[in-house]
Amino acid sequence: MNKEAPLSIAERDFILNALREDVRLDGREADQLRPLKVSFGDEYGHVKVQLGKTSLIVRISSEVTKPRDDRPFDGDFTIAMELTAMGSPAWDNGRSADLEPYVTHVLDRVVRHSNALDTESLCIVKGVSCWSIRADVHVIDYDGNLVDAACIGIMAGLQHFRRPDAVVKDGQVVVYGLDERVPVPLNITHKPLSITFHTFDEGKRVILDATRKEEQASEADVVIGINNAGDVCFVSKFSGAPVDAMVFVTKSSIALEKVKEINGVIDKALQADLSKRAKTGQADQSRAENDR
């Protein structure tokens, strides 16, 4: 159950009147992101994302399992999110708010359905065994734009993660520990991210990366999933007031610009982590697979 108090009429009018004057509460431009910080933990696939005051942790994990009967050549990839009182006092532990299935659905469409992770490369033995990759999203602090922050964390985590090496011997799958063999990076086919816009004043005002109060005051949201090459893999408007189709067209170029900017931040964080591991003798684990 969501216990969040709605905005007062005065707060809503203040936000809307400010936007009519091209002013946002935190001083940003309409198409400006909040400060973004991406950092990695000691464990592969452990990433923390700070987008303004919205903060979350993503953990990528893997296990050997049986592939689905209808996809014997594919591994498995799932995204899980649970909203708890840690992220917001409006969320109850163990009870699914409306926000949770919505965010999970968007992440699933942008990342998994766009084949950002090559699931065929996760197959070990056709129809018998494969790798199952799981992305768990834990929200620490929520101040708007949870979709984009979580998508950044998942894509950064997938690029950072290394699974244990595995071989088939005498019909049996042998999984080596990280101290026995160099762990193997995942095969990332492209790097899509979600970019969320919110509309105000009958669609006349459109802003990027809304804070929680701006989200509450908005009329509708528009999500565009796009990669560095400009390939649009997801477009949606789930609820709220109607949005002119030209908003999707005009904001696609802004979305592409922001995706390139965010992926640049992720790449810098990955390089910094690689340099850090090089000093501790872990660089080889971050660079290459084992010789076959």
Tab-separated table of N, CA and C in Angstrom, residues 97-202:
chain	number	residue	atom	x	y	z
A	97	ALA	N	3.662	-2.015	-4.187
A	97	ALA	CA	3.019	-0.772	-4.600
A	97	ALA	C	2.825	-0.797	-6.111
A	98	ASP	N	1.986	0.116	-6.609
A	98	ASP	CA	1.747	0.175	-8.045
A	98	ASP	C	3.031	0.478	-8.808
A	99	LEU	N	3.946	1.201	-8.181
A	99	LEU	CA	5.179	1.603	-8.841
A	99	LEU	C	6.067	0.407	-9.172
A	100	GLU	N	6.055	-0.598	-8.316
A	100	GLU	CA	6.975	-1.732	-8.464
A	100	GLU	C	6.747	-2.524	-9.756
A	101	PRO	N	5.515	-3.004	-10.034
A	101	PRO	CA	5.322	-3.745	-11.289
A	101	PRO	C	5.510	-2.872	-12.518
A	102	TYR	N	5.193	-1.587	-12.409
A	102	TYR	CA	5.376	-0.673	-13.540
A	102	TYR	C	6.855	-0.538	-13.900
A	103	VAL	N	7.689	-0.271	-12.906
A	103	VAL	CA	9.129	-0.103	-13.153
A	103	VAL	C	9.733	-1.406	-13.665
A	104	THR	N	9.366	-2.524	-13.050
A	104	THR	CA	9.900	-3.816	-13.472
A	104	THR	C	9.534	-4.118	-14.918
A	105	HIS	N	8.307	-3.785	-15.301
A	105	HIS	CA	7.862	-4.019	-16.683
A	105	HIS	C	8.682	-3.200	-17.671
A	106	VAL	N	8.909	-1.926	-17.370
A	106	VAL	CA	9.692	-1.068	-18.273
A	106	VAL	C	11.125	-1.574	-18.392
A	107	LEU	N	11.739	-1.925	-17.260
A	107	LEU	CA	13.110	-2.431	-17.284
A	107	LEU	C	13.199	-3.717	-18.102
A	108	ASP	N	12.206	-4.569	-17.944
A	108	ASP	CA	12.179	-5.829	-18.675
A	108	ASP	C	12.120	-5.585	-20.178
A	109	ARG	N	11.318	-4.596	-20.580
A	109	ARG	CA	11.170	-4.290	-22.000
A	109	ARG	C	12.422	-3.627	-22.570
A	110	VAL	N	12.982	-2.696	-21.841
A	110	VAL	CA	14.129	-1.943	-22.348
A	110	VAL	C	15.378	-2.822	-22.413
A	111	VAL	N	15.629	-3.614	-21.378
A	111	VAL	CA	16.876	-4.377	-21.288
A	111	VAL	C	16.719	-5.799	-21.823
A	112	ARG	N	15.788	-6.567	-21.256
A	112	ARG	CA	15.707	-7.990	-21.614
A	112	ARG	C	15.118	-8.201	-22.997
A	113	HIS	N	13.985	-7.564	-23.302
A	113	HIS	CA	13.319	-7.779	-24.584
A	113	HIS	C	14.082	-7.170	-25.755
A	114	SER	N	14.972	-6.246	-25.501
A	114	SER	CA	15.785	-5.676	-26.575
A	114	SER	C	17.045	-6.510	-26.820
A	115	ASN	N	17.179	-7.616	-26.056
A	115	ASN	CA	18.339	-8.515	-26.184
A	115	ASN	C	19.658	-7.804	-25.920
A	116	ALA	N	19.659	-6.927	-24.930
A	116	ALA	CA	20.912	-6.276	-24.542
A	116	ALA	C	21.919	-7.317	-24.047
A	117	LEU	N	21.407	-8.349	-23.398
A	117	LEU	CA	22.242	-9.478	-22.971
A	117	LEU	C	21.990	-10.646	-23.909
A	118	ASP	N	23.056	-11.150	-24.532
A	118	ASP	CA	22.944	-12.275	-25.449
A	118	ASP	C	22.708	-13.552	-24.642
A	119	THR	N	21.464	-13.987	-24.584
A	119	THR	CA	21.126	-15.149	-23.755
A	119	THR	C	21.589	-16.457	-24.389
A	120	GLU	N	21.798	-16.478	-25.707
A	120	GLU	CA	22.294	-17.702	-26.336
A	120	GLU	C	23.707	-18.040	-25.858
A	121	SER	N	24.476	-17.007	-25.535
A	121	SER	CA	25.837	-17.244	-25.055
A	121	SER	C	25.855	-17.841	-23.649
A	122	LEU	N	24.692	-17.893	-22.991
A	122	LEU	CA	24.598	-18.441	-21.641
A	122	LEU	C	24.305	-19.938	-21.648
A	123	CYS	N	24.066	-20.494	-22.837
A	123	CYS	CA	23.778	-21.928	-22.939
A	123	CYS	C	25.052	-22.738	-22.696
A	124	ILE	N	24.954	-23.779	-21.895
A	124	ILE	CA	26.085	-24.671	-21.632
A	124	ILE	C	25.907	-25.969	-22.410
A	125	VAL	N	24.794	-26.651	-22.188
A	125	VAL	CA	24.439	-27.860	-22.936
A	125	VAL	C	22.984	-27.714	-23.375
A	126	LYS	N	22.733	-27.841	-24.655
A	126	LYS	CA	21.385	-27.652	-25.202
A	126	LYS	C	20.337	-28.463	-24.441
A	127	GLY	N	19.334	-27.729	-23.928
A	127	GLY	CA	18.211	-28.368	-23.260
A	127	GLY	C	18.519	-28.986	-21.917
A	128	VAL	N	19.787	-28.911	-21.483
A	128	VAL	CA	20.179	-29.569	-20.238
A	128	VAL	C	20.605	-28.570	-19.171
A	129	SER	N	21.508	-27.664	-19.515
A	129	SER	CA	22.011	-26.718	-18.518
A	129	SER	C	22.367	-25.390	-19.180
A	130	CYS	N	22.223	-24.330	-18.424
A	130	CYS	CA	22.537	-22.994	-18.899
A	130	CYS	C	22.789	-22.098	-17.692
A	131	TRP	N	23.274	-20.905	-17.969
A	131	TRP	CA	23.438	-19.915	-16.914
A	131	TRP	C	22.158	-19.104	-16.757
A	132	SER	N	21.763	-18.888	-15.534
A	132	SER	CA	20.641	-18.002	-15.219
A	132	SER	C	21.207	-16.741	-14.571
A	133	ILE	N	21.009	-15.602	-15.213
A	133	ILE	CA	21.500	-14.322	-14.717
A	133	ILE	C	20.336	-13.551	-14.095
A	134	ARG	N	20.571	-13.015	-12.911
A	134	ARG	CA	19.511	-12.300	-12.189
A	134	ARG	C	20.018	-10.930	-11.762
A	135	ALA	N	19.202	-9.909	-11.996
A	135	ALA	CA	19.526	-8.548	-11.564
A	135	ALA	C	18.545	-8.143	-10.466
A	136	ASP	N	19.052	-7.933	-9.250
A	136	ASP	CA	18.225	-7.497	-8.123
A	136	ASP	C	18.446	-6.013	-7.874
A	137	VAL	N	17.353	-5.265	-7.834
A	137	VAL	CA	17.419	-3.818	-7.631
A	137	VAL	C	16.927	-3.484	-6.230
A	138	HIS	N	17.775	-2.828	-5.438
A	138	HIS	CA	17.428	-2.442	-4.076
A	138	HIS	C	17.453	-0.912	-3.980
A	139	VAL	N	16.309	-0.320	-3.709
A	139	VAL	CA	16.208	1.138	-3.644
A	139	VAL	C	16.562	1.614	-2.243
A	140	ILE	N	17.538	2.508	-2.168
A	140	ILE	CA	17.983	3.047	-0.881
A	140	ILE	C	17.242	4.331	-0.549
A	141	ASP	N	17.099	5.199	-1.533
A	141	ASP	CA	16.427	6.487	-1.322
A	141	ASP	C	15.716	6.873	-2.613
A	142	TYR	N	14.460	7.253	-2.511
A	142	TYR	CA	13.657	7.526	-3.709
A	142	TYR	C	13.258	8.993	-3.770
A	143	ASP	N	13.716	9.658	-4.839
A	143	ASP	CA	13.298	11.044	-5.095
A	143	ASP	C	13.033	11.226	-6.584
A	144	GLY	N	12.259	10.305	-7.150
A	144	GLY	CA	11.849	10.441	-8.533
A	144	GLY	C	12.729	9.692	-9.520
A	145	ASN	N	12.160	9.444	-10.698
A	145	ASN	CA	12.843	8.829	-11.841
A	145	ASN	C	13.509	7.505	-11.486
A	146	LEU	N	12.751	6.623	-10.875
A	146	LEU	CA	13.273	5.327	-10.487
A	146	LEU	C	13.581	4.456	-11.703
A	147	VAL	N	12.792	4.593	-12.768
A	147	VAL	CA	12.992	3.778	-13.964
A	147	VAL	C	14.386	3.991	-14.542
A	148	ASP	N	14.758	5.245	-14.792
A	148	ASP	CA	16.046	5.535	-15.419
A	148	ASP	C	17.213	5.150	-14.515
A	149	ALA	N	17.099	5.433	-13.226
A	149	ALA	CA	18.174	5.101	-12.287
A	149	ALA	C	18.395	3.592	-12.232
A	150	ALA	N	17.302	2.826	-12.191
A	150	ALA	CA	17.424	1.369	-12.141
A	150	ALA	C	17.990	0.811	-13.439
A	151	CYS	N	17.594	1.389	-14.573
A	151	CYS	CA	18.106	0.934	-15.863
A	151	CYS	C	19.606	1.189	-15.967
A	152	ILE	N	20.053	2.338	-15.485
A	152	ILE	CA	21.488	2.648	-15.458
A	152	ILE	C	22.226	1.605	-14.617
A	153	GLY	N	21.678	1.291	-13.449
A	153	GLY	CA	22.314	0.322	-12.560
A	153	GLY	C	22.394	-1.066	-13.163
A	154	ILE	N	21.327	-1.505	-13.829
A	154	ILE	CA	21.311	-2.843	-14.418
A	154	ILE	C	22.313	-2.948	-15.563
A	155	MET	N	22.325	-1.955	-16.452
A	155	MET	CA	23.256	-2.009	-17.586
A	155	MET	C	24.710	-1.906	-17.117
A	156	ALA	N	24.960	-1.064	-16.133
A	156	ALA	CA	26.320	-0.968	-15.586
A	156	ALA	C	26.717	-2.277	-14.920
A	157	GLY	N	25.782	-2.877	-14.184
A	157	GLY	CA	26.065	-4.136	-13.502
A	157	GLY	C	26.340	-5.282	-14.466
A	158	LEU	N	25.578	-5.349	-15.560
A	158	LEU	CA	25.786	-6.413	-16.543
A	158	LEU	C	27.161	-6.299	-17.200
A	159	GLN	N	27.608	-5.063	-17.451
A	159	GLN	CA	28.924	-4.865	-18.067
A	159	GLN	C	30.057	-5.162	-17.080
A	160	HIS	N	29.790	-4.961	-15.801
A	160	HIS	CA	30.815	-5.165	-14.786
A	160	HIS	C	30.898	-6.624	-14.329
A	161	PHE	N	29.790	-7.350	-14.444
A	161	PHE	CA	29.697	-8.700	-13.881
A	161	PHE	C	30.600	-9.686	-14.614
A	162	ARG	N	31.130	-10.641	-13.858
A	162	ARG	CA	31.882	-11.773	-14.403
A	162	ARG	C	31.316	-13.055	-13.787
A	163	ARG	N	30.898	-13.981	-14.658
A	163	ARG	CA	30.384	-15.262	-14.155
A	163	ARG	C	31.529	-16.263	-14.038
A	164	PRO	N	31.381	-17.273	-13.188
A	164	PRO	CA	32.413	-18.309	-13.108
A	164	PRO	C	32.542	-19.053	-14.432
A	165	ASP	N	33.740	-19.546	-14.708
A	165	ASP	CA	33.939	-20.341	-15.912
A	165	ASP	C	33.372	-21.739	-15.687
A	166	ALA	N	32.857	-22.348	-16.768
A	166	ALA	CA	32.268	-23.686	-16.660
A	166	ALA	C	32.616	-24.497	-17.901
A	167	VAL	N	32.864	-25.773	-17.731
A	167	VAL	CA	33.136	-26.693	-18.846
A	167	VAL	C	32.313	-27.953	-18.647
A	168	VAL	N	32.185	-28.728	-19.734
A	168	VAL	CA	31.462	-29.998	-19.674
A	168	VAL	C	32.484	-31.139	-19.745
A	169	LYS	N	32.517	-31.967	-18.717
A	169	LYS	CA	33.423	-33.117	-18.667
A	169	LYS	C	32.623	-34.390	-18.402
A	170	ASP	N	32.741	-35.319	-19.330
A	170	ASP	CA	32.024	-36.603	-19.187
A	170	ASP	C	30.537	-36.406	-18.963
A	171	GLY	N	29.984	-35.429	-19.684
A	171	GLY	CA	28.549	-35.176	-19.583
A	171	GLY	C	28.123	-34.382	-18.368
A	172	GLN	N	29.071	-33.990	-17.524
A	172	GLN	CA	28.762	-33.237	-16.324
A	172	GLN	C	29.312	-31.810	-16.440
A	173	VAL	N	28.552	-30.853	-15.937
A	173	VAL	CA	28.981	-29.459	-15.953
A	173	VAL	C	29.850	-29.191	-14.724
A	174	VAL	N	31.076	-28.733	-14.973
A	174	VAL	CA	32.006	-28.406	-13.890
A	174	VAL	C	32.154	-26.889	-13.830
A	175	VAL	N	31.806	-26.299	-12.690
A	175	VAL	CA	31.913	-24.856	-12.498
A	175	VAL	C	33.146	-24.571	-11.648
A	176	TYR	N	34.017	-23.714	-12.150
A	176	TYR	CA	35.251	-23.381	-11.448
A	176	TYR	C	35.054	-22.148	-10.576
A	177	GLY	N	35.695	-22.149	-9.433
A	177	GLY	CA	35.667	-20.995	-8.548
A	177	GLY	C	36.482	-19.852	-9.118
A	178	LEU	N	36.272	-18.658	-8.574
A	178	LEU	CA	36.982	-17.481	-9.072
A	178	LEU	C	38.482	-17.587	-8.836
A	179	ASP	N	38.883	-18.393	-7.838
A	179	ASP	CA	40.307	-18.561	-7.564
A	179	ASP	C	40.931	-19.672	-8.411
A	180	GLU	N	40.092	-20.421	-9.150
A	180	GLU	CA	40.591	-21.512	-9.985
A	180	GLU	C	40.757	-21.088	-11.442
A	181	ARG	N	39.814	-20.319	-11.926
A	181	ARG	CA	39.871	-19.848	-13.307
A	181	ARG	C	39.381	-18.402	-13.387
A	182	VAL	N	39.886	-17.711	-14.411
A	182	VAL	CA	39.473	-16.325	-14.618
A	182	VAL	C	37.984	-16.291	-14.951
A	183	PRO	N	37.178	-15.503	-14.235
A	183	PRO	CA	35.747	-15.420	-14.524
A	183	PRO	C	35.489	-14.790	-15.894
A	184	VAL	N	34.315	-15.074	-16.442
A	184	VAL	CA	33.998	-14.725	-17.828
A	184	VAL	C	33.003	-13.566	-17.889
A	185	PRO	N	33.295	-12.523	-18.695
A	185	PRO	CA	32.343	-11.420	-18.834
A	185	PRO	C	31.114	-11.845	-19.629
A	186	LEU	N	30.011	-11.142	-19.428
A	186	LEU	CA	28.795	-11.418	-20.183
A	186	LEU	C	28.897	-10.802	-21.577
A	187	ASN	N	28.151	-11.381	-22.506
A	187	ASN	CA	28.142	-10.876	-23.884
A	187	ASN	C	27.038	-9.824	-24.025
A	188	ILE	N	27.423	-8.549	-24.022
A	188	ILE	CA	26.475	-7.437	-24.151
A	188	ILE	C	26.399	-7.037	-25.611
A	189	THR	N	25.211	-7.130	-26.209
A	189	THR	CA	25.055	-6.856	-27.641
A	189	THR	C	24.913	-5.367	-27.941
A	190	HIS	N	24.250	-4.621	-27.070
A	190	HIS	CA	24.136	-3.161	-27.205
A	190	HIS	C	23.799	-2.589	-25.834
A	191	LYS	N	23.796	-1.265	-25.720
A	191	LYS	CA	23.666	-0.637	-24.407
A	191	LYS	C	22.460	0.308	-24.353
A	192	PRO	N	21.256	-0.250	-24.287
A	192	PRO	CA	20.065	0.604	-24.223
A	192	PRO	C	19.854	1.161	-22.820
A	193	LEU	N	19.265	2.339	-22.761
A	193	LEU	CA	18.875	2.961	-21.494
A	193	LEU	C	17.495	3.581	-21.668
A	194	SER	N	16.801	3.740	-20.573
A	194	SER	CA	15.504	4.422	-20.615
A	194	SER	C	15.690	5.893	-20.259
A	195	ILE	N	14.957	6.747	-20.951
A	195	ILE	CA	14.949	8.179	-20.664
A	195	ILE	C	13.496	8.593	-20.451
A	196	THR	N	13.188	9.122	-19.286
A	196	THR	CA	11.808	9.427	-18.909
A	196	THR	C	11.555	10.929	-18.910
A	197	PHE	N	10.461	11.315	-19.563
A	197	PHE	CA	10.012	12.704	-19.601
A	197	PHE	C	8.653	12.799	-18.916
A	198	HIS	N	8.352	13.962	-18.350
A	198	HIS	CA	7.037	14.213	-17.766
A	198	HIS	C	6.441	15.475	-18.383
A	199	THR	N	5.127	15.456	-18.573
A	199	THR	CA	4.441	16.567	-19.230
A	199	THR	C	3.591	17.360	-18.237
A	200	PHE	N	3.436	18.641	-18.527
A	200	PHE	CA	2.665	19.559	-17.689
A	200	PHE	C	1.883	20.522	-18.582
A	201	ASP	N	0.895	21.168	-17.983
A	201	ASP	CA	0.168	22.261	-18.661
A	201	ASP	C	-0.366	21.802	-20.020
A	202	GLU	N	-1.130	20.702	-20.001
A	202	GLU	CA	-1.734	20.128	-21.198
A	202	GLU	C	-0.692	19.794	-22.268
